[in-house]
Tab-separated table of C-alpha atoms in Angstrom:
chain	number	residue	atom	x	y	z
A	1	UNK	CA	-45.576	128.577	80.619
A	2	UNK	CA	-44.917	132.036	82.097
A	3	UNK	CA	-48.134	133.308	80.522
A	4	UNK	CA	-50.072	130.645	82.428
A	5	UNK	CA	-48.568	131.759	85.738
A	6	UNK	CA	-49.229	135.413	84.973
A	7	UNK	CA	-52.884	134.591	84.477
A	8	UNK	CA	-53.047	132.938	87.907
A	9	UNK	CA	-51.431	135.566	90.107
A	10	UNK	CA	-52.122	139.234	90.829
A	11	UNK	CA	-48.442	140.169	91.091
A	12	UNK	CA	-45.467	140.660	88.762
A	13	UNK	CA	-43.968	137.543	87.174
A	14	UNK	CA	-40.605	138.515	85.763
A	15	UNK	CA	-38.191	136.780	83.415
A	16	UNK	CA	-34.584	138.041	83.055
A	17	UNK	CA	-35.481	140.051	79.947
A	18	UNK	CA	-38.384	141.862	81.613
A	19	UNK	CA	-38.248	145.427	82.906
A	20	UNK	CA	-38.065	145.407	86.667
A	21	UNK	CA	-36.249	142.065	86.914
A	22	UNK	CA	-33.118	143.763	88.212
A	23	UNK	CA	-35.077	145.763	90.774
A	24	UNK	CA	-36.156	142.920	93.039
A	25	UNK	CA	-34.865	143.157	96.613
A	26	UNK	CA	-31.087	142.858	96.526
A	27	UNK	CA	-29.370	140.390	98.828
A	28	UNK	CA	-26.853	141.356	101.488
A	29	UNK	CA	-24.064	138.987	100.443
A	30	UNK	CA	-22.676	140.067	97.063
A	31	UNK	CA	-20.894	136.704	96.843
A	32	UNK	CA	-24.289	135.076	96.238
A	33	UNK	CA	-26.368	137.480	94.113
A	34	UNK	CA	-28.393	134.646	92.598
A	35	UNK	CA	-29.418	134.161	88.975
A	36	UNK	CA	-33.036	132.983	88.994
A	37	UNK	CA	-34.755	132.040	85.764
A	38	UNK	CA	-38.073	133.435	86.998
A	39	UNK	CA	-39.181	135.785	89.808
A	40	UNK	CA	-42.648	135.965	91.330
A	41	UNK	CA	-42.925	139.102	93.499
A	42	UNK	CA	-45.889	138.107	95.628
A	43	UNK	CA	-48.460	140.587	96.959
A	44	UNK	CA	-50.137	138.169	99.348
A	45	UNK	CA	-50.749	134.607	100.463
A	46	UNK	CA	-52.835	133.731	97.386
A	47	UNK	CA	-49.932	134.659	95.108
A	48	UNK	CA	-47.621	132.423	97.146
A	49	UNK	CA	-50.105	129.538	96.867
A	50	UNK	CA	-50.282	129.933	93.095
A	51	UNK	CA	-46.507	130.255	92.755
A	52	UNK	CA	-45.817	127.146	94.847
A	53	UNK	CA	-48.495	125.147	93.009
A	54	UNK	CA	-47.136	126.217	89.630
A	55	UNK	CA	-43.577	125.293	90.592
A	56	UNK	CA	-44.668	121.884	91.884
A	57	UNK	CA	-46.773	121.084	88.809
A	58	UNK	CA	-43.944	122.062	86.463
A	59	UNK	CA	-41.065	120.517	88.392
A	60	UNK	CA	-39.342	123.853	89.040
A	61	UNK	CA	-36.737	124.308	91.748
A	62	UNK	CA	-37.836	126.962	94.231
A	63	UNK	CA	-35.977	129.530	96.294
A	64	UNK	CA	-37.678	131.903	98.741
A	65	UNK	CA	-36.409	135.416	99.498
A	66	UNK	CA	-37.710	137.179	102.561
A	67	UNK	CA	-35.140	139.727	103.697
A	68	UNK	CA	-32.341	138.337	101.532
A	69	UNK	CA	-29.739	138.473	104.313
A	70	UNK	CA	-28.663	134.833	104.160
A	71	UNK	CA	-24.883	134.648	104.603
A	72	UNK	CA	-24.832	131.294	102.827
A	73	UNK	CA	-26.842	132.631	99.877
A	74	UNK	CA	-29.841	130.436	100.636
A	75	UNK	CA	-32.283	133.005	99.249
A	76	UNK	CA	-30.348	133.498	96.026
A	77	UNK	CA	-30.239	130.179	94.178
A	78	UNK	CA	-29.449	130.021	90.470
A	79	UNK	CA	-31.709	128.722	87.683
A	80	UNK	CA	-34.753	128.514	89.927
A	81	UNK	CA	-38.104	130.159	90.412
A	82	UNK	CA	-37.590	132.798	93.076
A	83	UNK	CA	-40.566	133.522	95.306
A	84	UNK	CA	-39.880	137.122	96.296
A	85	UNK	CA	-41.751	138.234	99.415
A	86	UNK	CA	-40.440	141.822	99.504
A	87	UNK	CA	-43.865	143.387	98.695
A	88	UNK	CA	-45.333	141.524	101.670
A	89	UNK	CA	-44.050	143.669	104.536
A	90	UNK	CA	-47.159	144.644	106.502
A	91	UNK	CA	-47.082	144.735	110.308
A	92	UNK	CA	-50.293	144.697	112.359
A	93	UNK	CA	-50.047	145.400	116.102
A	94	UNK	CA	-52.668	144.424	118.659
A	95	UNK	CA	-51.352	146.426	121.594
A	96	UNK	CA	-53.991	145.179	124.025
A	97	UNK	CA	-53.152	141.550	123.326
A	98	UNK	CA	-49.427	142.345	122.956
A	99	UNK	CA	-49.251	140.593	119.601
A	100	UNK	CA	-47.868	141.586	116.201
A	101	UNK	CA	-48.740	139.925	112.897
A	102	UNK	CA	-45.884	140.342	110.435
A	103	UNK	CA	-45.760	139.376	106.773
A	104	UNK	CA	-42.944	137.178	105.517
A	105	UNK	CA	-41.195	139.876	103.501
A	106	UNK	CA	-40.812	142.364	106.349
A	107	UNK	CA	-37.482	143.427	107.787
A	108	UNK	CA	-36.960	144.260	111.449
A	109	UNK	CA	-37.138	148.008	110.809
A	110	UNK	CA	-40.743	147.476	109.673
A	111	UNK	CA	-41.559	145.641	112.905
A	112	UNK	CA	-39.767	148.084	115.215
A	113	UNK	CA	-41.465	151.115	113.688
A	114	UNK	CA	-44.949	149.752	114.321
A	115	UNK	CA	-44.417	148.070	117.691
A	116	UNK	CA	-42.471	150.960	119.206
A	117	UNK	CA	-45.442	153.246	118.575
A	118	UNK	CA	-46.956	151.356	121.521
A	119	UNK	CA	-43.757	150.982	123.571
A	120	UNK	CA	-43.578	147.304	122.615
A	121	UNK	CA	-41.001	145.076	120.928
A	122	UNK	CA	-40.184	141.477	120.182
A	123	UNK	CA	-36.616	140.117	120.084
A	124	UNK	CA	-35.204	140.784	116.622
A	125	UNK	CA	-31.746	141.110	115.131
A	126	UNK	CA	-28.936	143.625	115.564
A	127	UNK	CA	-29.283	144.963	111.994
A	128	UNK	CA	-32.654	146.519	111.186
A	129	UNK	CA	-32.419	145.583	107.489
A	130	UNK	CA	-32.332	141.864	108.314
A	131	UNK	CA	-35.372	139.877	107.240
A	132	UNK	CA	-37.839	138.781	109.883
A	133	UNK	CA	-38.351	135.393	108.251
A	134	UNK	CA	-34.791	134.144	107.972
A	135	UNK	CA	-33.703	135.397	111.366
A	136	UNK	CA	-36.735	133.983	113.183
A	137	UNK	CA	-36.766	130.606	111.443
A	138	UNK	CA	-33.050	130.238	112.200
A	139	UNK	CA	-33.336	131.192	115.890
A	140	UNK	CA	-32.769	134.914	116.105
A	141	UNK	CA	-30.295	136.726	118.361
A	142	UNK	CA	-30.680	140.440	119.065
A	143	UNK	CA	-30.326	143.178	121.662
A	144	UNK	CA	-33.060	141.709	123.872
A	145	UNK	CA	-31.802	138.122	123.950
A	146	UNK	CA	-30.756	137.855	127.615
A	147	UNK	CA	-33.927	139.370	128.993
A	148	UNK	CA	-36.456	137.986	126.514
A	149	UNK	CA	-34.744	135.216	124.552
A	150	UNK	CA	-34.803	134.559	120.828
A	151	UNK	CA	-37.060	135.712	118.028
A	152	UNK	CA	-38.250	132.132	117.584
A	153	UNK	CA	-39.165	131.941	121.277
A	154	UNK	CA	-41.715	134.736	120.745
A	155	UNK	CA	-43.248	133.131	117.656
A	156	UNK	CA	-46.742	132.073	118.763
A	157	UNK	CA	-48.337	131.342	115.381
A	158	UNK	CA	-47.519	131.233	111.689
A	159	UNK	CA	-49.390	130.966	108.393
A	160	UNK	CA	-47.531	128.560	106.114
A	161	UNK	CA	-47.966	127.607	102.460
A	162	UNK	CA	-46.827	124.009	102.070
A	163	UNK	CA	-45.521	122.278	98.943
A	164	UNK	CA	-49.019	120.871	98.360
A	165	UNK	CA	-50.315	124.434	98.024
A	166	UNK	CA	-52.295	124.164	101.238
A	167	UNK	CA	-52.377	127.064	103.706
A	168	UNK	CA	-51.904	125.903	107.286
A	169	UNK	CA	-51.833	127.760	110.563
A	170	UNK	CA	-49.271	126.520	113.076
A	171	UNK	CA	-49.987	127.514	116.656
A	172	UNK	CA	-50.210	126.175	120.185
A	173	UNK	CA	-53.588	124.632	119.331
A	174	UNK	CA	-53.243	123.439	115.707
A	175	UNK	CA	-50.369	121.888	113.799
A	176	UNK	CA	-48.330	122.166	116.980
A	177	UNK	CA	-45.529	120.024	115.572
A	178	UNK	CA	-45.125	122.491	112.715
A	179	UNK	CA	-44.887	125.429	115.120
A	180	UNK	CA	-42.219	123.548	117.084
A	181	UNK	CA	-40.241	123.024	113.876
A	182	UNK	CA	-40.577	126.635	112.719
A	183	UNK	CA	-39.059	127.820	115.998
A	184	UNK	CA	-35.515	127.428	114.717
A	185	UNK	CA	-35.819	124.731	112.054
A	186	UNK	CA	-35.367	127.083	109.105
A	187	UNK	CA	-37.312	127.333	105.867
A	188	UNK	CA	-37.676	123.579	105.466
A	189	UNK	CA	-41.432	123.275	105.849
A	190	UNK	CA	-42.989	125.800	103.489
A	191	UNK	CA	-43.290	129.526	102.855
A	192	UNK	CA	-44.257	131.470	105.973
A	193	UNK	CA	-46.526	134.262	104.797
A	194	UNK	CA	-47.461	135.608	108.252
A	195	UNK	CA	-45.713	135.437	111.617
A	196	UNK	CA	-47.435	136.226	114.908
A	197	UNK	CA	-45.123	137.387	117.686
A	198	UNK	CA	-45.680	137.973	121.375
A	199	UNK	CA	-44.554	141.467	122.403
A	200	UNK	CA	-42.799	142.821	125.486
A	201	UNK	CA	-42.691	146.299	127.026
A	202	UNK	CA	-39.474	147.864	125.714
A	203	UNK	CA	-38.543	151.495	125.155
A	204	UNK	CA	-39.219	153.730	123.463
A	205	UNK	CA	-35.939	154.824	125.125
A	206	UNK	CA	-33.367	152.331	126.381
A	207	UNK	CA	-29.905	152.598	127.902
A	208	UNK	CA	-27.245	151.964	125.270
A	209	UNK	CA	-23.545	151.439	125.825
A	210	UNK	CA	-21.269	151.877	122.832
A	211	UNK	CA	-17.583	152.409	123.582
A	212	UNK	CA	-14.693	152.137	121.101
A	213	UNK	CA	-11.264	151.074	122.359
A	214	UNK	CA	-7.938	150.624	120.486
A	215	UNK	CA	-7.652	147.120	119.051
A	216	UNK	CA	-4.229	146.881	120.685
A	217	UNK	CA	-6.068	146.773	124.022
A	218	UNK	CA	-8.340	143.941	122.883
A	219	UNK	CA	-7.126	141.336	125.382
A	220	UNK	CA	-7.524	143.714	128.331
A	221	UNK	CA	-10.921	144.971	127.159
A	222	UNK	CA	-12.332	141.507	126.485
A	223	UNK	CA	-11.157	140.252	129.885
A	224	UNK	CA	-12.925	143.136	131.584
A	225	UNK	CA	-16.013	142.551	129.456
A	226	UNK	CA	-16.017	138.845	130.383
A	227	UNK	CA	-15.776	139.615	134.087
A	228	UNK	CA	-18.577	142.164	133.842
A	229	UNK	CA	-21.068	139.964	131.969
A	230	UNK	CA	-20.457	137.131	134.445
A	231	UNK	CA	-22.311	139.138	137.101
A	232	UNK	CA	-24.532	141.382	134.966
A	233	UNK	CA	-28.316	141.085	135.351
A	234	UNK	CA	-30.356	139.512	132.569
A	235	UNK	CA	-31.532	142.990	131.549
A	236	UNK	CA	-28.038	143.514	130.099
A	237	UNK	CA	-27.304	142.133	126.636
A	238	UNK	CA	-23.682	142.763	125.648
A	239	UNK	CA	-21.463	142.123	122.650
A	240	UNK	CA	-17.768	142.692	122.019
A	241	UNK	CA	-16.574	143.071	118.421
A	242	UNK	CA	-13.630	144.294	116.370
A	243	UNK	CA	-13.984	146.488	113.298
A	244	UNK	CA	-11.973	149.125	111.435
A	245	UNK	CA	-13.845	152.395	111.369
A	246	UNK	CA	-13.944	154.479	108.159
A	247	UNK	CA	-12.666	158.050	107.863
A	248	UNK	CA	-16.197	159.382	108.080
A	249	UNK	CA	-16.415	163.149	108.724
A	250	UNK	CA	-19.297	162.426	111.102
A	251	UNK	CA	-16.953	160.424	113.338
A	252	UNK	CA	-14.176	161.737	115.614
A	253	UNK	CA	-10.760	161.746	113.944
A	254	UNK	CA	-9.521	159.440	116.701
A	255	UNK	CA	-11.288	156.511	115.037
A	256	UNK	CA	-10.702	157.378	111.368
A	257	UNK	CA	-9.331	154.271	109.642
A	258	UNK	CA	-8.747	152.895	113.136
A	259	UNK	CA	-9.070	149.261	114.134
A	260	UNK	CA	-11.225	149.228	117.258
A	261	UNK	CA	-12.720	146.946	119.841
A	262	UNK	CA	-16.343	147.973	120.246
A	263	UNK	CA	-18.235	147.092	123.398
A	264	UNK	CA	-21.956	147.373	122.779
A	265	UNK	CA	-24.720	146.778	125.311
A	266	UNK	CA	-28.400	147.408	125.906
A	267	UNK	CA	-30.245	147.476	129.219
A	268	UNK	CA	-33.852	146.279	128.928
A	269	UNK	CA	-35.411	148.366	131.682
A	270	UNK	CA	-35.375	151.901	133.050
A	271	UNK	CA	-32.968	153.912	130.894
A	272	UNK	CA	-31.468	156.039	133.684
A	273	UNK	CA	-30.905	153.017	135.897
A	274	UNK	CA	-29.444	151.195	132.938
A	275	UNK	CA	-26.838	153.864	132.238
A	276	UNK	CA	-25.485	153.408	135.769
A	277	UNK	CA	-25.432	149.633	135.398
A	278	UNK	CA	-23.644	149.822	132.028
A	279	UNK	CA	-21.010	152.292	133.255
A	280	UNK	CA	-18.258	149.680	133.888
A	281	UNK	CA	-18.322	148.763	130.189
A	282	UNK	CA	-17.204	152.320	129.410
A	283	UNK	CA	-14.137	151.992	131.637
A	284	UNK	CA	-12.410	148.874	130.280
A	285	UNK	CA	-9.509	150.627	128.560
A	286	UNK	CA	-8.646	153.848	126.742
A	287	UNK	CA	-11.843	155.056	125.034
A	288	UNK	CA	-11.380	156.442	121.530
A	289	UNK	CA	-15.076	157.229	121.191
A	290	UNK	CA	-18.025	156.756	123.520
A	291	UNK	CA	-21.546	156.818	122.079
A	292	UNK	CA	-23.175	155.586	125.285
A	293	UNK	CA	-26.425	157.361	126.121
A	294	UNK	CA	-30.149	156.823	126.557
A	295	UNK	CA	-31.307	156.205	123.005
A	296	UNK	CA	-34.508	155.336	121.135
A	297	UNK	CA	-34.744	151.588	120.770
A	298	UNK	CA	-35.278	152.049	117.030
A	299	UNK	CA	-31.940	153.899	116.818
A	300	UNK	CA	-30.181	151.071	118.666
A	301	UNK	CA	-31.669	148.594	116.212
A	302	UNK	CA	-30.281	150.626	113.301
A	303	UNK	CA	-26.914	151.399	114.865
A	304	UNK	CA	-24.948	148.693	113.042
A	305	UNK	CA	-26.756	148.930	109.693
A	306	UNK	CA	-23.921	150.866	108.030
A	307	UNK	CA	-21.565	147.906	108.488
A	308	UNK	CA	-23.850	145.645	106.439
A	309	UNK	CA	-24.877	147.378	103.186
A	310	UNK	CA	-26.807	145.315	100.670
A	311	UNK	CA	-25.125	143.772	97.632
A	312	UNK	CA	-21.818	145.520	98.353
A	313	UNK	CA	-19.557	143.185	100.322
A	314	UNK	CA	-18.435	139.631	99.756
A	315	UNK	CA	-19.245	137.739	102.952
A	316	UNK	CA	-18.241	134.410	104.444
A	317	UNK	CA	-18.857	133.782	108.152
A	318	UNK	CA	-18.318	131.000	110.660
A	319	UNK	CA	-19.548	130.743	114.236
A	320	UNK	CA	-18.884	128.559	117.249
A	321	UNK	CA	-20.456	128.357	120.701
A	322	UNK	CA	-18.106	128.386	123.674
A	323	UNK	CA	-18.880	126.945	127.104
A	324	UNK	CA	-16.335	129.314	128.660
A	325	UNK	CA	-14.111	132.240	127.738
A	326	UNK	CA	-10.664	131.458	129.118
A	327	UNK	CA	-7.714	133.822	129.112
A	328	UNK	CA	-6.219	131.687	126.346
A	329	UNK	CA	-9.374	132.032	124.260
A	330	UNK	CA	-9.342	135.795	124.778
A	331	UNK	CA	-5.702	135.993	123.695
A	332	UNK	CA	-6.616	134.034	120.568
A	333	UNK	CA	-9.489	136.398	119.739
A	334	UNK	CA	-7.276	139.442	120.350
A	335	UNK	CA	-4.600	138.019	118.053
A	336	UNK	CA	-7.164	137.348	115.314
A	337	UNK	CA	-8.548	140.863	115.723
A	338	UNK	CA	-5.117	142.281	114.932
A	339	UNK	CA	-4.694	139.961	111.940
A	340	UNK	CA	-7.970	140.605	110.068
A	341	UNK	CA	-7.369	140.563	106.281
A	342	UNK	CA	-10.070	143.143	105.573
A	343	UNK	CA	-11.149	146.282	107.454
A	344	UNK	CA	-14.763	145.139	107.062
A	345	UNK	CA	-14.167	141.814	108.807
A	346	UNK	CA	-15.492	141.461	112.344
A	347	UNK	CA	-14.461	139.112	115.121
A	348	UNK	CA	-17.355	139.072	117.595
A	349	UNK	CA	-18.172	137.580	120.964
A	350	UNK	CA	-21.839	137.514	121.999
A	351	UNK	CA	-22.893	136.961	125.596
A	352	UNK	CA	-25.744	134.446	125.799
A	353	UNK	CA	-27.500	132.811	128.770
A	354	UNK	CA	-30.364	134.466	130.608
A	355	UNK	CA	-33.728	133.865	128.968
A	356	UNK	CA	-32.091	131.846	126.171
A	357	UNK	CA	-30.925	129.190	128.619
A	358	UNK	CA	-34.248	129.186	130.482
A	359	UNK	CA	-35.854	127.299	127.571
A	360	UNK	CA	-35.283	123.541	127.419
A	361	UNK	CA	-33.238	122.415	124.377
A	362	UNK	CA	-36.084	120.218	123.132
A	363	UNK	CA	-38.847	122.789	123.715
A	364	UNK	CA	-38.178	124.282	120.264
A	365	UNK	CA	-36.257	123.139	117.203
A	366	UNK	CA	-33.490	125.546	118.212
A	367	UNK	CA	-31.384	123.289	120.412
A	368	UNK	CA	-28.325	125.273	121.518
A	369	UNK	CA	-29.345	126.923	124.760
A	370	UNK	CA	-26.619	126.303	127.319
A	371	UNK	CA	-23.431	127.956	126.059
A	372	UNK	CA	-22.734	131.385	127.572
A	373	UNK	CA	-20.774	132.700	124.571
A	374	UNK	CA	-20.896	132.677	120.785
A	375	UNK	CA	-17.773	133.466	118.769
A	376	UNK	CA	-18.612	134.753	115.294
A	377	UNK	CA	-15.962	135.292	112.621
A	378	UNK	CA	-17.578	137.585	110.050
A	379	UNK	CA	-15.440	137.773	106.948
A	380	UNK	CA	-16.517	140.775	104.848
A	381	UNK	CA	-14.505	142.330	102.016
A	382	UNK	CA	-15.031	144.362	98.877
A	383	UNK	CA	-13.378	142.621	95.914
A	384	UNK	CA	-14.335	139.203	94.467
A	385	UNK	CA	-10.681	138.751	93.516
A	386	UNK	CA	-9.934	138.484	97.243
A	387	UNK	CA	-12.435	135.704	97.899
A	388	UNK	CA	-10.006	132.808	98.214
A	389	UNK	CA	-7.666	134.560	100.647
A	390	UNK	CA	-10.460	135.844	102.883
A	391	UNK	CA	-12.385	132.565	102.933
A	392	UNK	CA	-9.176	130.750	103.827
A	393	UNK	CA	-8.561	133.172	106.728
A	394	UNK	CA	-12.063	132.642	108.117
A	395	UNK	CA	-11.782	128.871	107.795
A	396	UNK	CA	-8.380	128.812	109.469
A	397	UNK	CA	-9.528	131.048	112.313
A	398	UNK	CA	-12.640	128.931	112.779
A	399	UNK	CA	-10.644	125.703	112.828
A	400	UNK	CA	-8.135	127.052	115.341
A	401	UNK	CA	-10.926	128.317	117.596
A	402	UNK	CA	-11.917	124.697	118.278
A	403	UNK	CA	-9.021	124.561	120.747
A	404	UNK	CA	-11.071	126.788	123.076
A	405	UNK	CA	-14.431	125.042	122.886
A	406	UNK	CA	-16.816	123.489	120.427
A	407	UNK	CA	-20.459	123.531	121.452
A	408	UNK	CA	-21.886	123.593	117.927
A	409	UNK	CA	-22.598	126.277	115.332
A	410	UNK	CA	-25.237	128.940	114.735
A	411	UNK	CA	-26.605	128.362	111.241
A	412	UNK	CA	-27.622	131.976	110.609
A	413	UNK	CA	-23.944	132.920	110.970
A	414	UNK	CA	-22.548	130.062	108.895
A	415	UNK	CA	-21.355	130.593	105.331
A	416	UNK	CA	-20.996	127.869	102.774
A	417	UNK	CA	-18.680	127.893	99.805
A	418	UNK	CA	-18.255	124.496	98.136
A	419	UNK	CA	-18.932	122.821	101.476
A	420	UNK	CA	-21.439	120.094	102.337
A	421	UNK	CA	-24.113	121.488	104.669
A	422	UNK	CA	-24.906	118.291	106.567
A	423	UNK	CA	-22.121	118.627	109.125
A	424	UNK	CA	-23.280	122.105	110.160
A	425	UNK	CA	-26.927	121.011	110.249
A	426	UNK	CA	-26.098	118.011	112.449
A	427	UNK	CA	-24.090	120.230	114.798
A	428	UNK	CA	-26.786	122.889	115.046
A	429	UNK	CA	-29.807	120.673	115.672
A	430	UNK	CA	-28.229	117.874	117.675
A	431	UNK	CA	-30.797	115.580	119.260
A	432	UNK	CA	-33.654	117.577	117.699
A	433	UNK	CA	-32.654	116.561	114.172
A	434	UNK	CA	-34.513	113.236	114.249
A	435	UNK	CA	-37.825	114.882	115.146
A	436	UNK	CA	-37.229	117.611	112.570
A	437	UNK	CA	-36.659	114.971	109.876
A	438	UNK	CA	-39.975	113.338	110.784
A	439	UNK	CA	-41.826	116.667	110.616
A	440	UNK	CA	-40.106	117.428	107.319
A	441	UNK	CA	-41.366	114.101	105.954
A	442	UNK	CA	-44.907	114.985	107.063
A	443	UNK	CA	-45.073	118.476	105.573
A	444	UNK	CA	-42.517	118.332	102.723
A	445	UNK	CA	-41.885	114.669	101.884
A	446	UNK	CA	-40.374	115.399	98.458
A	447	UNK	CA	-38.020	118.065	99.846
A	448	UNK	CA	-39.371	120.757	97.558
A	449	UNK	CA	-38.084	123.385	99.973
A	450	UNK	CA	-34.399	122.539	99.970
A	451	UNK	CA	-32.734	125.890	99.297
A	452	UNK	CA	-32.047	126.271	103.017
A	453	UNK	CA	-30.075	124.621	105.785
A	454	UNK	CA	-31.688	121.478	104.578
A	455	UNK	CA	-33.148	118.717	106.681
A	456	UNK	CA	-33.535	115.425	104.836
A	457	UNK	CA	-37.052	114.006	105.230
A	458	UNK	CA	-37.113	110.890	107.378
A	459	UNK	CA	-37.179	107.607	105.432
A	460	UNK	CA	-36.200	109.300	102.194
């Protein structure tokens, strides 16, 4: 059977016993490494077509790995045929048209490198090693979100290989329902081999605020941060997180092995003007370290990469949107920040609104547009033996956070460990779920693509 597939494609087809099988792109979450029975490392769209057709004809379960950063392990299924898109990472920029065509295996560092050569960017993630595909199809928050919205909002076209092996283009003029669904509906509708993004003028230098405060001052710092973002212009995208810094010789001794509250922000505009506007975020408490400065946008995009190494940490996250950030909610977050069971665990608050909220909730599959804050509880730890205790802490913290608001979940930041996915899917898509189920039935009626935040086809 494998010999037949190898004759069809122009790329490596690897079984577990083959050399190179262990060298496919590693996932981020070491809790879900995946154990596929077969890997097809595709070189292009034709290879994807042949792989999908072969899997369908032989009744094989399929998993698709773009960047491999799925917290829930959705790109790392066991006993399946893995369609590995890592070799497909080309980025083509049309600077005059302000468009970028990006292959499905690219990560955001690939996109930033090419677009920033022209002083252009599209909203991506906050970790440059994150895959373009998973982040975009799930919505896509990054450092440009308040000024320019989500990654999925800038998706203007996509090339998709469906379960029937057909290649379709989804755009504003053809297969428009499919484009609507791809803007936040996940990997439910096929394998996206090319994305086309609209670009904005950004950089190459932007104003960056990055100030580290003692975690003991978390309540004070977060209150000041909340008051600042309430009046900040849309050019400011700000995040407040807690992390324990390592004893890295490159860092000041003041933060070695130190639990910190980190206030990070980017100003999408003139860098010098932005540094003045971001100044209040550097004066919220007692700074232990201040990295604030005009900085290349590519450096900002890579600034948090060290916290998320591939295939190293066990990870289990939960997220919840909040319609407000009360003093009581801030006290809760500060308490949880002091109680983290692992130094690698983050408790984050993202400021939303701006361009995100300017899009109607039914204009794209991504429905959650109105909440001004997202609380993300990112459980990360080193040893598998500690899984139960750390998962329990994240679940408990998530459950208790419901006392301060419950406006749904962000699926890209939602881990699953022996949990049914339907509750999270219902919460994330809300009123858009019915239309998504109908589009799923049109393009994937047999639910071939189900290793994802799965949408059940209508009438199935």
